[in-house]
Amino acid sequence: MLESIWLNLHLDLMNQPTSVDSKIILFDGVCNFCNYWVNFIMHRDRQNIFKFATLQSEIGRKLLDKFKLPNNDFDSFILISHNQVFKKSSAAFEIMNYLSGWPKVFTPLRFLPRILTDFTYDIFAKNRYRFFGKKANCRIPTEQERNKFL
């Protein structure tokens, strides 16, 4: 009951235009590679603007439904920013804009044709479990990370 109230409160907030401090990243919670990148982003998010949810979670599925995205495709991570959805390489490039440090060197690649960058992304995404493995369960945030997860 309490979890349902909390979820509805978050979803009500999602109906409002998002601000610069409410960019949401949806990711595959069992993917080791995806979890590595969540940690990477959290450590370089100096402005503290990113929130995270797994694609498999209830709130993840509700957000997928809200934006009319398939809720059975975990081969992409998604960025929701200002009620706009970025997927695959577009999400990666958009996230890099807000990170501190060396990831910014890749931002000029966003000007390559999306068909090329998404094709490269898709090949890697299809093989990520084989290259990096996967967990039996979705990631559970630590006490210090809880405020970053929906």
mmCIF file of C-alpha atoms in Angstrom:
data_model
loop_
_atom_site.group_PDB
_atom_site.id
_atom_site.type_symbol
_atom_site.label_atom_id
_atom_site.label_comp_id
_atom_site.label_asym_id
_atom_site.label_seq_id
_atom_site.Cartn_x
_atom_site.Cartn_y
_atom_site.Cartn_z
ATOM 1 C CA MET A 1 0.000 0.000 0.000
ATOM 2 C CA LEU A 2 2.705 2.477 1.030
ATOM 3 C CA GLU A 3 4.794 1.491 -2.026
ATOM 4 C CA SER A 4 1.774 2.125 -4.275
ATOM 5 C CA ILE A 5 1.279 5.616 -2.795
ATOM 6 C CA TRP A 6 4.993 6.355 -3.259
ATOM 7 C CA LEU A 7 4.868 5.139 -6.877
ATOM 8 C CA ASN A 8 1.790 7.250 -7.660
ATOM 9 C CA LEU A 9 3.476 10.302 -6.124
ATOM 10 C CA HIS A 10 6.525 9.775 -8.348
ATOM 11 C CA LEU A 11 4.331 9.266 -11.401
ATOM 12 C CA ASP A 12 2.360 12.424 -10.590
ATOM 13 C CA LEU A 13 5.656 14.274 -10.470
ATOM 14 C CA MET A 14 6.527 12.722 -13.832
ATOM 15 C CA ASN A 15 3.435 14.396 -15.327
ATOM 16 C CA GLN A 16 5.046 17.736 -14.596
ATOM 17 C CA PRO A 17 7.654 19.052 -17.029
ATOM 18 C CA THR A 18 11.008 17.813 -15.793
ATOM 19 C CA SER A 19 13.574 20.331 -14.693
ATOM 20 C CA VAL A 20 17.308 20.267 -15.208
ATOM 21 C CA ASP A 21 17.644 18.338 -11.955
ATOM 22 C CA SER A 22 15.258 15.520 -12.881
ATOM 23 C CA LYS A 23 16.748 13.623 -15.779
ATOM 24 C CA ILE A 24 15.845 9.942 -15.472
ATOM 25 C CA ILE A 25 17.956 7.084 -16.791
ATOM 26 C CA LEU A 26 16.222 3.731 -17.264
ATOM 27 C CA PHE A 27 18.634 0.802 -17.495
ATOM 28 C CA ASP A 28 18.779 -2.995 -17.511
ATOM 29 C CA GLY A 29 19.109 -3.796 -13.815
ATOM 30 C CA VAL A 30 20.613 -7.282 -14.267
ATOM 31 C CA CYS A 31 23.273 -6.264 -16.818
ATOM 32 C CA ASN A 32 26.765 -6.002 -15.293
ATOM 33 C CA PHE A 33 27.880 -3.595 -18.006
ATOM 34 C CA CYS A 34 24.825 -1.365 -17.500
ATOM 35 C CA ASN A 35 25.417 -1.301 -13.742
ATOM 36 C CA TYR A 36 29.051 -0.325 -14.353
ATOM 37 C CA TRP A 37 27.845 2.674 -16.393
ATOM 38 C CA VAL A 38 25.313 3.662 -13.750
ATOM 39 C CA ASN A 39 28.192 3.821 -11.238
ATOM 40 C CA PHE A 40 30.307 5.706 -13.782
ATOM 41 C CA ILE A 41 27.545 8.286 -14.325
ATOM 42 C CA MET A 42 26.823 8.681 -10.607
ATOM 43 C CA HIS A 43 30.507 9.439 -9.871
ATOM 44 C CA ARG A 44 30.689 12.070 -12.625
ATOM 45 C CA ASP A 45 27.284 13.664 -12.076
ATOM 46 C CA ARG A 46 28.678 16.747 -10.314
ATOM 47 C CA GLN A 47 25.395 18.640 -10.780
ATOM 48 C CA ASN A 48 23.445 15.748 -9.203
ATOM 49 C CA ILE A 49 20.807 15.838 -11.921
ATOM 50 C CA PHE A 50 20.378 12.166 -12.815
ATOM 51 C CA LYS A 51 17.917 9.764 -11.224
ATOM 52 C CA PHE A 52 17.886 6.060 -12.064
ATOM 53 C CA ALA A 53 15.361 3.255 -12.345
ATOM 54 C CA THR A 54 15.683 -0.221 -13.764
ATOM 55 C CA LEU A 55 13.673 -1.091 -16.830
ATOM 56 C CA GLN A 56 12.376 -4.129 -14.930
ATOM 57 C CA SER A 57 11.065 -2.146 -11.934
ATOM 58 C CA GLU A 58 7.474 -1.094 -11.470
ATOM 59 C CA ILE A 59 8.328 2.580 -11.898
ATOM 60 C CA GLY A 60 10.470 1.721 -14.934
ATOM 61 C CA ARG A 61 7.542 -0.070 -16.553
ATOM 62 C CA LYS A 62 5.172 2.792 -15.695
ATOM 63 C CA LEU A 63 7.549 5.274 -17.331
ATOM 64 C CA LEU A 64 7.839 3.045 -20.403
ATOM 65 C CA ASP A 65 4.038 2.930 -20.598
ATOM 66 C CA LYS A 66 3.746 6.682 -20.086
ATOM 67 C CA PHE A 67 6.062 7.333 -23.035
ATOM 68 C CA LYS A 68 4.537 4.504 -25.108
ATOM 69 C CA LEU A 69 7.768 2.504 -25.227
ATOM 70 C CA PRO A 70 7.941 -1.311 -25.331
ATOM 71 C CA ASN A 71 8.290 -2.772 -21.837
ATOM 72 C CA ASN A 72 9.941 -6.013 -22.921
ATOM 73 C CA ASP A 73 13.023 -4.630 -24.681
ATOM 74 C CA PHE A 74 15.942 -4.304 -22.286
ATOM 75 C CA ASP A 75 18.619 -3.884 -24.984
ATOM 76 C CA SER A 76 18.667 -0.117 -24.648
ATOM 77 C CA PHE A 77 18.959 2.363 -21.893
ATOM 78 C CA ILE A 78 16.717 5.385 -21.971
ATOM 79 C CA LEU A 79 17.081 8.966 -20.841
ATOM 80 C CA ILE A 80 13.950 10.974 -20.086
ATOM 81 C CA SER A 81 14.660 14.697 -19.966
ATOM 82 C CA HIS A 82 12.107 17.522 -20.163
ATOM 83 C CA ASN A 83 9.481 14.931 -21.167
ATOM 84 C CA GLN A 84 11.634 14.019 -24.155
ATOM 85 C CA VAL A 85 12.896 10.454 -24.644
ATOM 86 C CA PHE A 86 16.425 9.652 -25.784
ATOM 87 C CA LYS A 87 17.357 6.046 -26.614
ATOM 88 C CA LYS A 88 20.512 4.139 -27.483
ATOM 89 C CA SER A 89 23.382 6.315 -28.737
ATOM 90 C CA SER A 90 21.276 9.494 -28.484
ATOM 91 C CA ALA A 91 20.831 8.851 -24.762
ATOM 92 C CA ALA A 92 24.549 8.218 -24.314
ATOM 93 C CA PHE A 93 25.518 11.425 -26.106
ATOM 94 C CA GLU A 94 22.948 13.478 -24.196
ATOM 95 C CA ILE A 95 24.166 12.107 -20.848
ATOM 96 C CA MET A 96 27.794 12.908 -21.744
ATOM 97 C CA ASN A 97 26.854 16.587 -22.018
ATOM 98 C CA TYR A 98 26.218 16.693 -18.281
ATOM 99 C CA LEU A 99 29.143 14.643 -16.990
ATOM 100 C CA SER A 100 32.411 16.036 -15.780
ATOM 101 C CA GLY A 101 35.776 14.855 -17.030
ATOM 102 C CA TRP A 102 36.917 12.927 -20.069
ATOM 103 C CA PRO A 103 33.520 11.619 -21.298
ATOM 104 C CA LYS A 104 33.008 15.002 -22.991
ATOM 105 C CA VAL A 105 35.639 14.050 -25.606
ATOM 106 C CA PHE A 106 33.038 11.741 -27.188
ATOM 107 C CA THR A 107 30.356 14.398 -27.646
ATOM 108 C CA PRO A 108 31.507 15.330 -31.195
ATOM 109 C CA LEU A 109 30.555 11.766 -32.220
ATOM 110 C CA ARG A 110 26.918 12.770 -31.845
ATOM 111 C CA PHE A 111 27.198 14.409 -35.246
ATOM 112 C CA LEU A 112 27.774 11.060 -36.941
ATOM 113 C CA PRO A 113 24.665 9.613 -38.591
ATOM 114 C CA ARG A 114 22.404 8.068 -35.981
ATOM 115 C CA ILE A 115 21.979 4.962 -38.121
ATOM 116 C CA LEU A 116 25.730 4.335 -37.700
ATOM 117 C CA THR A 117 25.932 5.114 -33.976
ATOM 118 C CA ASP A 118 22.759 3.130 -33.172
ATOM 119 C CA PHE A 119 23.979 0.202 -35.288
ATOM 120 C CA THR A 120 27.209 0.105 -33.259
ATOM 121 C CA TYR A 121 25.207 0.458 -30.047
ATOM 122 C CA ASP A 122 22.868 -2.403 -31.049
ATOM 123 C CA ILE A 123 25.718 -4.804 -31.807
ATOM 124 C CA PHE A 124 27.276 -4.142 -28.437
ATOM 125 C CA ALA A 125 23.934 -4.272 -26.590
ATOM 126 C CA LYS A 126 23.042 -7.648 -28.098
ATOM 127 C CA ASN A 127 26.339 -9.111 -26.832
ATOM 128 C CA ARG A 128 26.685 -7.377 -23.466
ATOM 129 C CA TYR A 129 25.673 -10.410 -21.386
ATOM 130 C CA ARG A 130 28.157 -12.582 -23.243
ATOM 131 C CA PHE A 131 30.974 -10.045 -22.767
ATOM 132 C CA PHE A 132 30.207 -8.903 -19.200
ATOM 133 C CA GLY A 133 27.652 -11.323 -17.736
ATOM 134 C CA LYS A 134 24.489 -10.610 -15.838
ATOM 135 C CA LYS A 135 23.152 -10.814 -12.307
ATOM 136 C CA ALA A 136 20.316 -13.036 -11.136
ATOM 137 C CA ASN A 137 18.480 -10.015 -9.678
ATOM 138 C CA CYS A 138 18.232 -6.297 -10.345
ATOM 139 C CA ARG A 139 20.627 -3.934 -8.653
ATOM 140 C CA ILE A 140 19.729 -2.822 -5.145
ATOM 141 C CA PRO A 141 21.039 0.662 -4.375
ATOM 142 C CA THR A 142 23.254 1.150 -1.342
ATOM 143 C CA GLU A 143 22.139 3.462 1.455
ATOM 144 C CA GLN A 144 24.267 6.269 -0.043
ATOM 145 C CA GLU A 145 22.735 5.746 -3.496
ATOM 146 C CA ARG A 146 19.066 5.561 -2.511
ATOM 147 C CA ASN A 147 18.342 9.210 -3.187
ATOM 148 C CA LYS A 148 19.515 8.665 -6.792
ATOM 149 C CA PHE A 149 17.033 5.853 -7.510
ATOM 150 C CA LEU A 150 13.292 6.070 -8.082
#
